[in-house]
């Protein structure tokens, strides 16, 4: 069976998309999805074309376990991933929840920064390595595809991080996920860190036995940039969530990373398996089921993402949308009104509208007509 990861360095690099909306996304404070809702989202993610769906943290609660079971039974495309600590109990729950999945992956994590080891785990670096080795080896007895994440990897001492990666790999992990768990890294640092890991393990990576992933958080608004830098530095997988949902200020917005990779394929030299026209529908579904609203200025998805009010921009877009839109709204399935008539509008949009329906607009406010909203008299 074809694995759901790769590190092939073809001319145009295939980037594998790992969706964690149902795990890290759901960990957003105040968000809770029941198994049926998770299945609904998972089916839409399958239509979107993601490569891996992380459905939950089965050892943490019964509902996540059931959701993973349902997703495993009903999906055939993406790999289904269960998340857990590097402990016997967690691994067994992951394996059980994934029993019926066609393609499966267990994703284990352990914090590796000095701060987390001392303050949270009260473990020495040596003890942590032992836990990683034992955990990954045990998980391998159930599932072939194991991903390991050094939690807080961006604040982990680099030499120790190398030992962690070596240990996880030796125990059988094939996907190594460099996590910027608290959104600490700056983009060029993320690039450097991934590059250094890539260089250190070039033999394993070039021979196809190890692949790198990045997992970035948005505490300083840089999750998308950091993910893209990771990809430029050699990661062939990134992890993200729909709408950038997740712990605190969230994860990398899956759709924004994809938009950059697809729209600027010339720059990144990458491609994905994503059906971009499904992006808007996916986001609407996630928004509806989680209650998280889509901000008006959200890239790709917000009401204003492809809406223009000022006269010069309206003139440009009427002549050729590419003048002011780098992402074709149709390409992401965006729905909305293209033009807003306000005090910044000029004669071109008015002529355009009059040509379509003469004389009606003079008296109307907030009038929706085709692709325009009239917010004041013309
Ligand atoms: Mn996370």
mmCIF file of C-alpha atoms and ligand atoms in Angstrom:
data_model
loop_
_atom_site.group_PDB
_atom_site.id
_atom_site.type_symbol
_atom_site.label_atom_id
_atom_site.label_comp_id
_atom_site.label_asym_id
_atom_site.label_seq_id
_atom_site.Cartn_x
_atom_site.Cartn_y
_atom_site.Cartn_z
ATOM 1 C CA UNK A 1 0.000 0.000 0.000
ATOM 2 C CA UNK A 2 1.215 3.454 -0.876
ATOM 3 C CA UNK A 3 2.290 5.330 2.264
ATOM 4 C CA UNK A 4 0.702 8.692 3.006
ATOM 5 C CA UNK A 5 4.029 10.466 3.232
ATOM 6 C CA UNK A 6 7.069 10.845 1.079
ATOM 7 C CA UNK A 7 10.246 12.779 0.788
ATOM 8 C CA UNK A 8 10.846 12.370 -2.893
ATOM 9 C CA UNK A 9 12.826 15.238 -4.162
ATOM 10 C CA UNK A 10 11.299 15.459 -7.602
ATOM 11 C CA UNK A 11 11.517 18.701 -9.461
ATOM 12 C CA UNK A 12 8.169 19.792 -8.126
ATOM 13 C CA UNK A 13 7.891 18.564 -4.599
ATOM 14 C CA UNK A 14 4.648 16.945 -3.486
ATOM 15 C CA UNK A 15 3.571 18.449 -0.185
ATOM 16 C CA UNK A 16 1.472 16.187 2.013
ATOM 17 C CA UNK A 17 -1.331 17.911 3.870
ATOM 18 C CA UNK A 18 -2.002 16.769 7.428
ATOM 19 C CA UNK A 19 -5.256 18.082 8.817
ATOM 20 C CA UNK A 20 -5.583 18.343 12.577
ATOM 21 C CA UNK A 21 -8.833 20.319 12.733
ATOM 22 C CA UNK A 22 -10.422 17.432 14.619
ATOM 23 C CA UNK A 23 -7.582 17.125 17.152
ATOM 24 C CA UNK A 24 -5.548 20.305 17.714
ATOM 25 C CA UNK A 25 -8.325 22.408 16.158
ATOM 26 C CA UNK A 26 -10.876 20.980 18.539
ATOM 27 C CA UNK A 27 -8.532 21.739 21.444
ATOM 28 C CA UNK A 28 -9.376 25.416 20.886
ATOM 29 C CA UNK A 29 -10.894 26.667 24.118
ATOM 30 C CA UNK A 30 -14.662 26.367 24.030
ATOM 31 C CA UNK A 31 -14.860 24.072 21.001
ATOM 32 C CA UNK A 32 -16.311 20.589 21.227
ATOM 33 C CA UNK A 33 -17.407 18.263 18.449
ATOM 34 C CA UNK A 34 -19.320 15.032 18.915
ATOM 35 C CA UNK A 35 -18.406 11.919 16.891
ATOM 36 C CA UNK A 36 -21.150 12.494 14.300
ATOM 37 C CA UNK A 37 -20.002 16.058 13.702
ATOM 38 C CA UNK A 38 -16.408 14.889 13.422
ATOM 39 C CA UNK A 39 -17.401 12.299 10.846
ATOM 40 C CA UNK A 40 -19.235 14.947 8.831
ATOM 41 C CA UNK A 41 -16.142 17.170 8.816
ATOM 42 C CA UNK A 42 -13.862 14.216 8.052
ATOM 43 C CA UNK A 43 -15.950 13.290 4.989
ATOM 44 C CA UNK A 44 -15.678 16.869 3.751
ATOM 45 C CA UNK A 45 -11.905 16.848 4.416
ATOM 46 C CA UNK A 46 -11.743 13.713 2.290
ATOM 47 C CA UNK A 47 -13.466 15.595 -0.537
ATOM 48 C CA UNK A 48 -11.014 18.443 0.001
ATOM 49 C CA UNK A 49 -8.235 15.948 -0.636
ATOM 50 C CA UNK A 50 -6.124 16.093 2.520
ATOM 51 C CA UNK A 51 -3.604 13.265 2.884
ATOM 52 C CA UNK A 52 -3.956 12.628 6.603
ATOM 53 C CA UNK A 53 -6.814 13.302 9.024
ATOM 54 C CA UNK A 54 -5.953 13.414 12.701
ATOM 55 C CA UNK A 55 -9.298 12.552 14.231
ATOM 56 C CA UNK A 56 -8.575 12.961 17.921
ATOM 57 C CA UNK A 57 -6.743 11.957 21.076
ATOM 58 C CA UNK A 58 -8.504 8.689 21.940
ATOM 59 C CA UNK A 59 -6.958 8.182 25.378
ATOM 60 C CA UNK A 60 -8.143 11.612 26.489
ATOM 61 C CA UNK A 61 -11.873 10.966 26.147
ATOM 62 C CA UNK A 62 -14.422 8.398 25.047
ATOM 63 C CA UNK A 63 -15.931 10.636 22.351
ATOM 64 C CA UNK A 64 -12.610 11.018 20.551
ATOM 65 C CA UNK A 65 -12.233 7.263 20.599
ATOM 66 C CA UNK A 66 -15.686 6.762 19.053
ATOM 67 C CA UNK A 67 -15.118 9.517 16.519
ATOM 68 C CA UNK A 68 -11.904 7.850 15.358
ATOM 69 C CA UNK A 69 -13.659 4.512 15.088
ATOM 70 C CA UNK A 70 -16.410 6.034 12.942
ATOM 71 C CA UNK A 71 -13.969 7.933 10.743
ATOM 72 C CA UNK A 72 -11.849 4.790 10.324
ATOM 73 C CA UNK A 73 -14.878 2.812 9.153
ATOM 74 C CA UNK A 74 -16.229 5.397 6.739
ATOM 75 C CA UNK A 75 -13.247 6.942 4.970
ATOM 76 C CA UNK A 76 -11.189 5.307 2.280
ATOM 77 C CA UNK A 77 -8.976 8.076 0.909
ATOM 78 C CA UNK A 78 -6.795 9.742 3.537
ATOM 79 C CA UNK A 79 -4.725 8.068 6.234
ATOM 80 C CA UNK A 80 -6.488 8.234 9.585
ATOM 81 C CA UNK A 81 -4.304 9.321 12.445
ATOM 82 C CA UNK A 82 -4.721 8.944 16.202
ATOM 83 C CA UNK A 83 -2.776 11.096 18.617
ATOM 84 C CA UNK A 84 -1.325 10.031 21.936
ATOM 85 C CA UNK A 85 1.461 10.296 24.460
ATOM 86 C CA UNK A 86 4.354 7.881 24.249
ATOM 87 C CA UNK A 87 2.786 5.589 26.856
ATOM 88 C CA UNK A 88 1.520 2.030 26.651
ATOM 89 C CA UNK A 89 -2.071 2.926 27.498
ATOM 90 C CA UNK A 90 -2.311 5.762 24.978
ATOM 91 C CA UNK A 91 -0.775 3.674 22.215
ATOM 92 C CA UNK A 92 -3.193 0.813 22.818
ATOM 93 C CA UNK A 93 -6.155 3.200 22.630
ATOM 94 C CA UNK A 94 -4.809 4.637 19.356
ATOM 95 C CA UNK A 95 -4.361 1.184 17.861
ATOM 96 C CA UNK A 96 -7.839 0.067 18.931
ATOM 97 C CA UNK A 97 -9.538 3.182 17.603
ATOM 98 C CA UNK A 98 -7.830 2.755 14.220
ATOM 99 C CA UNK A 99 -8.565 -0.947 13.886
ATOM 100 C CA UNK A 100 -10.854 -0.587 10.853
ATOM 101 C CA UNK A 101 -8.938 2.159 9.044
ATOM 102 C CA UNK A 102 -7.718 1.382 5.555
ATOM 103 C CA UNK A 103 -4.631 3.541 5.994
ATOM 104 C CA UNK A 104 -3.562 4.291 9.528
ATOM 105 C CA UNK A 105 -1.014 6.305 11.403
ATOM 106 C CA UNK A 106 -0.198 6.689 15.086
ATOM 107 C CA UNK A 107 1.146 10.075 16.090
ATOM 108 C CA UNK A 108 3.079 10.139 19.344
ATOM 109 C CA UNK A 109 4.493 13.152 21.104
ATOM 110 C CA UNK A 110 6.738 13.964 24.004
ATOM 111 C CA UNK A 111 7.938 17.365 25.138
ATOM 112 C CA UNK A 112 11.669 17.751 24.613
ATOM 113 C CA UNK A 113 12.540 21.308 25.639
ATOM 114 C CA UNK A 114 14.358 21.733 28.924
ATOM 115 C CA UNK A 115 11.519 23.891 30.191
ATOM 116 C CA UNK A 116 8.868 21.254 29.548
ATOM 117 C CA UNK A 117 11.040 18.392 30.761
ATOM 118 C CA UNK A 118 11.827 20.147 34.050
ATOM 119 C CA UNK A 119 8.601 21.958 34.803
ATOM 120 C CA UNK A 120 5.985 19.618 33.366
ATOM 121 C CA UNK A 121 7.330 16.092 32.942
ATOM 122 C CA UNK A 122 10.001 16.109 35.660
ATOM 123 C CA UNK A 123 12.132 13.883 33.466
ATOM 124 C CA UNK A 124 15.762 14.000 32.516
ATOM 125 C CA UNK A 125 16.790 14.146 28.879
ATOM 126 C CA UNK A 126 17.920 10.520 29.099
ATOM 127 C CA UNK A 127 14.610 9.379 30.555
ATOM 128 C CA UNK A 128 12.760 11.183 27.773
ATOM 129 C CA UNK A 129 14.835 9.404 25.118
ATOM 130 C CA UNK A 130 13.976 6.092 26.715
ATOM 131 C CA UNK A 131 10.268 6.929 26.726
ATOM 132 C CA UNK A 132 10.445 7.908 23.061
ATOM 133 C CA UNK A 133 12.225 4.709 22.104
ATOM 134 C CA UNK A 134 9.862 2.486 24.048
ATOM 135 C CA UNK A 135 6.760 4.327 22.897
ATOM 136 C CA UNK A 136 7.595 4.366 19.201
ATOM 137 C CA UNK A 137 8.760 0.726 19.247
ATOM 138 C CA UNK A 138 5.536 -0.365 20.926
ATOM 139 C CA UNK A 139 3.387 1.643 18.489
ATOM 140 C CA UNK A 140 5.239 -0.031 15.617
ATOM 141 C CA UNK A 141 3.969 -3.387 16.780
ATOM 142 C CA UNK A 142 0.450 -2.207 15.848
ATOM 143 C CA UNK A 143 0.894 0.184 12.924
ATOM 144 C CA UNK A 144 3.561 0.691 10.244
ATOM 145 C CA UNK A 145 3.242 4.414 9.877
ATOM 146 C CA UNK A 146 4.423 6.208 13.002
ATOM 147 C CA UNK A 147 4.845 9.935 13.321
ATOM 148 C CA UNK A 148 6.766 11.375 16.221
ATOM 149 C CA UNK A 149 6.601 14.954 17.475
ATOM 150 C CA UNK A 150 9.106 16.499 19.830
ATOM 151 C CA UNK A 151 6.656 18.852 21.545
ATOM 152 C CA UNK A 152 8.091 22.360 21.942
ATOM 153 C CA UNK A 153 10.668 21.255 19.371
ATOM 154 C CA UNK A 154 11.413 24.834 18.383
ATOM 155 C CA UNK A 155 12.651 25.596 21.901
ATOM 156 C CA UNK A 156 14.559 22.330 22.241
ATOM 157 C CA UNK A 157 18.345 22.441 22.300
ATOM 158 C CA UNK A 158 19.391 21.554 18.767
ATOM 159 C CA UNK A 159 21.904 18.856 19.694
ATOM 160 C CA UNK A 160 19.366 17.224 21.951
ATOM 161 C CA UNK A 161 16.754 17.519 19.199
ATOM 162 C CA UNK A 162 19.089 15.532 16.935
ATOM 163 C CA UNK A 163 19.265 12.798 19.576
ATOM 164 C CA UNK A 164 15.490 12.798 19.865
ATOM 165 C CA UNK A 165 15.048 12.461 16.115
ATOM 166 C CA UNK A 166 17.655 9.692 15.973
ATOM 167 C CA UNK A 167 15.955 7.804 18.799
ATOM 168 C CA UNK A 168 12.464 8.097 17.287
ATOM 169 C CA UNK A 169 13.797 7.013 13.910
ATOM 170 C CA UNK A 170 15.737 4.063 15.303
ATOM 171 C CA UNK A 171 12.589 2.927 17.071
ATOM 172 C CA UNK A 172 10.663 3.000 13.778
ATOM 173 C CA UNK A 173 9.149 6.486 13.345
ATOM 174 C CA UNK A 174 9.194 7.550 9.716
ATOM 175 C CA UNK A 175 7.647 10.994 9.940
ATOM 176 C CA UNK A 176 9.353 13.499 12.212
ATOM 177 C CA UNK A 177 7.258 16.533 13.011
ATOM 178 C CA UNK A 178 9.120 19.652 14.102
ATOM 179 C CA UNK A 179 6.638 21.436 16.331
ATOM 180 C CA UNK A 180 6.594 25.112 17.104
ATOM 181 C CA UNK A 181 4.109 24.328 19.840
ATOM 182 C CA UNK A 182 3.892 27.813 21.294
ATOM 183 C CA UNK A 183 4.391 29.914 18.167
ATOM 184 C CA UNK A 184 7.835 31.018 19.316
ATOM 185 C CA UNK A 185 9.902 30.670 16.162
ATOM 186 C CA UNK A 186 10.484 33.458 13.686
ATOM 187 C CA UNK A 187 10.234 32.416 10.034
ATOM 188 C CA UNK A 188 13.942 32.426 9.238
ATOM 189 C CA UNK A 189 14.646 30.479 12.434
ATOM 190 C CA UNK A 190 12.098 27.851 11.448
ATOM 191 C CA UNK A 191 13.799 27.592 8.086
ATOM 192 C CA UNK A 192 17.212 27.165 9.704
ATOM 193 C CA UNK A 193 16.013 24.583 12.214
ATOM 194 C CA UNK A 194 14.329 22.387 9.620
ATOM 195 C CA UNK A 195 17.300 22.779 7.296
ATOM 196 C CA UNK A 196 19.685 21.633 10.030
ATOM 197 C CA UNK A 197 17.596 18.553 10.837
ATOM 198 C CA UNK A 198 17.339 17.841 7.130
ATOM 199 C CA UNK A 199 21.097 18.066 6.750
ATOM 200 C CA UNK A 200 21.821 15.963 9.819
ATOM 201 C CA UNK A 201 19.542 13.177 8.558
ATOM 202 C CA UNK A 202 20.152 13.615 4.845
ATOM 203 C CA UNK A 203 21.030 9.966 4.391
ATOM 204 C CA UNK A 204 17.789 8.720 5.950
ATOM 205 C CA UNK A 205 15.760 11.355 4.139
ATOM 206 C CA UNK A 206 17.353 10.906 0.734
ATOM 207 C CA UNK A 207 16.933 7.160 0.921
ATOM 208 C CA UNK A 208 13.200 7.612 1.534
ATOM 209 C CA UNK A 209 13.136 6.295 5.084
ATOM 210 C CA UNK A 210 12.451 9.529 6.940
ATOM 211 C CA UNK A 211 10.354 12.512 6.084
ATOM 212 C CA UNK A 212 9.993 15.841 7.835
ATOM 213 C CA UNK A 213 6.863 17.663 8.839
ATOM 214 C CA UNK A 214 6.173 21.019 10.471
ATOM 215 C CA UNK A 215 3.497 21.962 12.986
ATOM 216 C CA UNK A 216 3.231 25.662 13.718
ATOM 217 C CA UNK A 217 1.161 27.769 16.063
ATOM 218 C CA UNK A 218 0.014 31.307 15.612
ATOM 219 C CA UNK A 219 0.787 33.066 18.886
ATOM 220 C CA UNK A 220 2.620 35.860 17.103
ATOM 221 C CA UNK A 221 0.699 35.535 13.849
ATOM 222 C CA UNK A 222 3.420 33.615 12.034
ATOM 223 C CA UNK A 223 2.094 30.075 11.814
ATOM 224 C CA UNK A 224 1.491 30.196 8.063
ATOM 225 C CA UNK A 225 4.842 31.857 7.317
ATOM 226 C CA UNK A 226 6.653 29.408 9.554
ATOM 227 C CA UNK A 227 4.981 26.443 7.854
ATOM 228 C CA UNK A 228 5.976 27.731 4.435
ATOM 229 C CA UNK A 229 9.541 28.275 5.610
ATOM 230 C CA UNK A 230 9.600 24.704 6.897
ATOM 231 C CA UNK A 231 8.481 23.489 3.478
ATOM 232 C CA UNK A 232 11.132 25.574 1.736
ATOM 233 C CA UNK A 233 13.721 24.062 4.064
ATOM 234 C CA UNK A 234 12.743 20.503 3.143
ATOM 235 C CA UNK A 235 9.631 19.470 5.045
ATOM 236 C CA UNK A 236 7.304 17.435 2.815
ATOM 237 C CA UNK A 237 4.357 17.563 5.175
ATOM 238 C CA UNK A 238 2.734 20.406 7.068
ATOM 239 C CA UNK A 239 0.050 20.278 9.704
ATOM 240 C CA UNK A 240 -2.765 22.754 9.798
ATOM 241 C CA UNK A 241 -6.387 23.289 10.662
ATOM 242 C CA UNK A 242 -9.356 24.720 8.823
ATOM 243 C CA UNK A 243 -9.796 28.384 9.792
ATOM 244 C CA UNK A 244 -6.537 28.115 11.756
ATOM 245 C CA UNK A 245 -8.483 26.804 14.755
ATOM 246 C CA UNK A 246 -6.477 25.404 17.628
ATOM 247 C CA UNK A 247 -4.958 25.923 21.046
ATOM 248 C CA UNK A 248 -4.868 29.636 22.041
ATOM 249 C CA UNK A 249 -4.543 31.659 18.813
ATOM 250 C CA UNK A 250 -4.599 28.482 16.780
ATOM 251 C CA UNK A 251 -2.565 26.457 14.316
ATOM 252 C CA UNK A 252 -1.407 27.276 10.827
ATOM 253 C CA UNK A 253 -4.470 27.863 8.704
ATOM 254 C CA UNK A 254 -4.491 24.897 6.348
ATOM 255 C CA UNK A 255 -6.223 26.797 3.573
ATOM 256 C CA UNK A 256 -3.810 29.723 3.724
ATOM 257 C CA UNK A 257 -0.735 27.520 3.441
ATOM 258 C CA UNK A 258 -2.378 25.707 0.520
ATOM 259 C CA UNK A 259 -3.315 28.981 -1.159
ATOM 260 C CA UNK A 260 0.301 30.105 -0.991
ATOM 261 C CA UNK A 261 1.603 26.773 -2.325
ATOM 262 C CA UNK A 262 -0.962 26.637 -5.126
ATOM 263 C CA UNK A 263 -1.003 30.290 -6.117
ATOM 264 C CA UNK A 264 2.761 30.623 -5.940
ATOM 265 C CA UNK A 265 3.653 27.186 -7.227
ATOM 266 C CA UNK A 266 6.187 29.001 -9.407
ATOM 267 C CA UNK A 267 7.998 30.110 -6.256
ATOM 268 C CA UNK A 268 7.626 27.056 -4.013
ATOM 269 C CA UNK A 269 7.898 24.458 -6.790
ATOM 270 C CA UNK A 270 5.406 22.272 -4.993
ATOM 271 C CA UNK A 271 2.004 20.762 -5.526
ATOM 272 C CA UNK A 272 -0.626 19.171 -3.313
ATOM 273 C CA UNK A 273 -3.547 16.824 -3.763
ATOM 274 C CA UNK A 274 -6.018 19.473 -2.582
ATOM 275 C CA UNK A 275 -9.221 20.229 -4.486
ATOM 276 C CA UNK A 276 -9.100 23.940 -3.764
ATOM 277 C CA UNK A 277 -12.700 24.591 -4.874
ATOM 278 C CA UNK A 278 -13.774 22.668 -1.754
ATOM 279 C CA UNK A 279 -12.021 25.091 0.607
ATOM 280 C CA UNK A 280 -14.911 27.475 1.153
ATOM 281 C CA UNK A 281 -17.463 24.699 1.675
ATOM 282 C CA UNK A 282 -15.152 22.993 4.179
ATOM 283 C CA UNK A 283 -14.619 26.212 6.121
ATOM 284 C CA UNK A 284 -18.357 26.954 6.225
ATOM 285 C CA UNK A 285 -19.054 23.483 7.607
ATOM 286 C CA UNK A 286 -16.340 23.764 10.267
ATOM 287 C CA UNK A 287 -17.568 27.232 11.192
ATOM 288 C CA UNK A 288 -21.159 26.038 11.503
ATOM 289 C CA UNK A 289 -20.344 23.015 13.648
ATOM 290 C CA UNK A 290 -17.827 24.715 15.937
ATOM 291 C CA UNK A 291 -19.519 28.094 16.228
ATOM 292 C CA UNK A 292 -16.286 29.839 15.235
ATOM 293 C CA UNK A 293 -17.156 32.686 12.918
ATOM 294 C CA UNK A 294 -15.156 33.550 9.839
ATOM 295 C CA UNK A 295 -13.690 37.043 10.275
ATOM 296 C CA UNK A 296 -14.701 39.481 7.545
ATOM 297 C CA UNK A 297 -11.081 40.022 6.451
ATOM 298 C CA UNK A 298 -9.950 36.376 6.683
ATOM 299 C CA UNK A 299 -7.750 35.498 3.690
ATOM 300 C CA UNK A 300 -9.632 33.525 1.018
ATOM 301 C CA UNK A 301 -12.788 33.092 3.100
ATOM 302 C CA UNK A 302 -13.889 36.360 4.676
ATOM 303 C CA UNK A 303 -16.748 38.348 3.167
ATOM 304 C CA UNK A 304 -14.268 41.007 2.136
ATOM 305 C CA UNK A 305 -11.701 38.589 0.700
ATOM 306 C CA UNK A 306 -12.814 39.260 -2.870
ATOM 307 C CA UNK A 307 -15.017 42.316 -2.426
ATOM 308 C CA UNK A 308 -14.142 45.781 -3.600
ATOM 309 C CA UNK A 309 -15.491 49.188 -2.722
ATOM 310 C CA UNK A 310 -13.010 51.773 -3.908
ATOM 311 C CA UNK A 311 -13.492 53.101 -7.411
ATOM 312 C CA UNK A 312 -10.012 52.463 -8.711
ATOM 313 C CA UNK A 313 -10.092 48.848 -7.550
ATOM 314 C CA UNK A 314 -13.600 48.276 -8.922
ATOM 315 C CA UNK A 315 -12.524 49.690 -12.247
ATOM 316 C CA UNK A 316 -9.509 47.387 -12.281
ATOM 317 C CA UNK A 317 -11.449 44.283 -11.304
ATOM 318 C CA UNK A 318 -14.152 44.974 -13.882
ATOM 319 C CA UNK A 319 -11.464 45.250 -16.525
ATOM 320 C CA UNK A 320 -9.487 42.255 -15.301
ATOM 321 C CA UNK A 321 -9.889 40.700 -11.817
ATOM 322 C CA UNK A 322 -6.180 39.865 -11.709
ATOM 323 C CA UNK A 323 -5.427 43.561 -11.213
ATOM 324 C CA UNK A 324 -6.444 43.323 -7.560
ATOM 325 C CA UNK A 325 -6.993 39.629 -6.816
ATOM 326 C CA UNK A 326 -4.152 37.131 -6.633
ATOM 327 C CA UNK A 327 -6.470 34.269 -5.698
ATOM 328 C CA UNK A 328 -9.380 33.682 -8.050
ATOM 329 C CA UNK A 329 -12.394 33.453 -5.693
ATOM 330 C CA UNK A 330 -13.877 30.670 -7.830
ATOM 331 C CA UNK A 331 -10.730 28.597 -7.328
ATOM 332 C CA UNK A 332 -11.440 28.342 -3.585
ATOM 333 C CA UNK A 333 -15.215 28.183 -3.955
ATOM 334 C CA UNK A 334 -15.696 31.604 -2.344
ATOM 335 C CA UNK A 335 -19.235 32.911 -2.371
ATOM 336 C CA UNK A 336 -20.201 36.483 -1.770
ATOM 337 C CA UNK A 337 -20.845 39.833 -3.288
ATOM 338 C CA UNK A 338 -18.019 41.071 -5.418
ATOM 339 C CA UNK A 339 -18.671 44.765 -5.177
ATOM 340 C CA UNK A 340 -19.762 47.068 -2.447
ATOM 341 C CA UNK A 341 -20.999 50.492 -3.439
ATOM 342 C CA UNK A 342 -19.891 53.069 -0.940
ATOM 343 C CA UNK A 343 -18.391 56.519 -0.722
ATOM 344 C CA UNK A 344 -15.138 55.249 -2.243
ATOM 345 C CA UNK A 345 -16.835 53.900 -5.353
ATOM 346 C CA UNK A 346 -16.596 55.603 -8.692
ATOM 347 C CA UNK A 347 -18.346 55.831 -11.989
ATOM 348 C CA UNK A 348 -17.275 52.485 -13.447
ATOM 349 C CA UNK A 349 -19.227 50.272 -11.078
ATOM 350 C CA UNK A 350 -22.222 52.545 -11.301
ATOM 351 C CA UNK A 351 -22.172 52.327 -15.069
ATOM 352 C CA UNK A 352 -21.763 48.583 -14.817
ATOM 353 C CA UNK A 353 -24.774 48.245 -12.575
ATOM 354 C CA UNK A 354 -26.910 50.693 -14.520
ATOM 355 C CA UNK A 355 -26.161 48.763 -17.654
ATOM 356 C CA UNK A 356 -27.636 45.721 -15.988
ATOM 357 C CA UNK A 357 -30.662 47.256 -14.367
ATOM 358 C CA UNK A 358 -31.334 50.843 -15.173
ATOM 359 C CA UNK A 359 -32.694 53.252 -12.599
ATOM 360 C CA UNK A 360 -33.406 50.853 -9.715
ATOM 361 C CA UNK A 361 -30.518 51.719 -7.440
ATOM 362 C CA UNK A 362 -31.167 55.350 -6.736
ATOM 363 C CA UNK A 363 -33.296 54.825 -3.673
ATOM 364 C CA UNK A 364 -32.097 51.516 -2.302
ATOM 365 C CA UNK A 365 -29.776 50.770 0.575
ATOM 366 C CA UNK A 366 -28.073 47.435 1.260
ATOM 367 C CA UNK A 367 -29.550 46.139 -1.897
ATOM 368 C CA UNK A 368 -28.110 42.910 -3.158
ATOM 369 C CA UNK A 369 -27.924 42.747 -6.872
ATOM 370 C CA UNK A 370 -26.079 39.957 -8.541
ATOM 371 C CA UNK A 371 -22.608 40.392 -7.259
ATOM 372 C CA UNK A 372 -22.949 43.816 -5.697
ATOM 373 C CA UNK A 373 -24.235 45.352 -2.492
ATOM 374 C CA UNK A 374 -25.427 48.926 -2.701
ATOM 375 C CA UNK A 375 -24.755 50.599 0.582
ATOM 376 C CA UNK A 376 -25.871 54.086 -0.392
ATOM 377 C CA UNK A 377 -27.840 55.879 -3.091
ATOM 378 C CA UNK A 378 -26.188 56.146 -6.442
HETATM 379 MN MN1 LIG B 1 -0.288 21.856 18.487
#
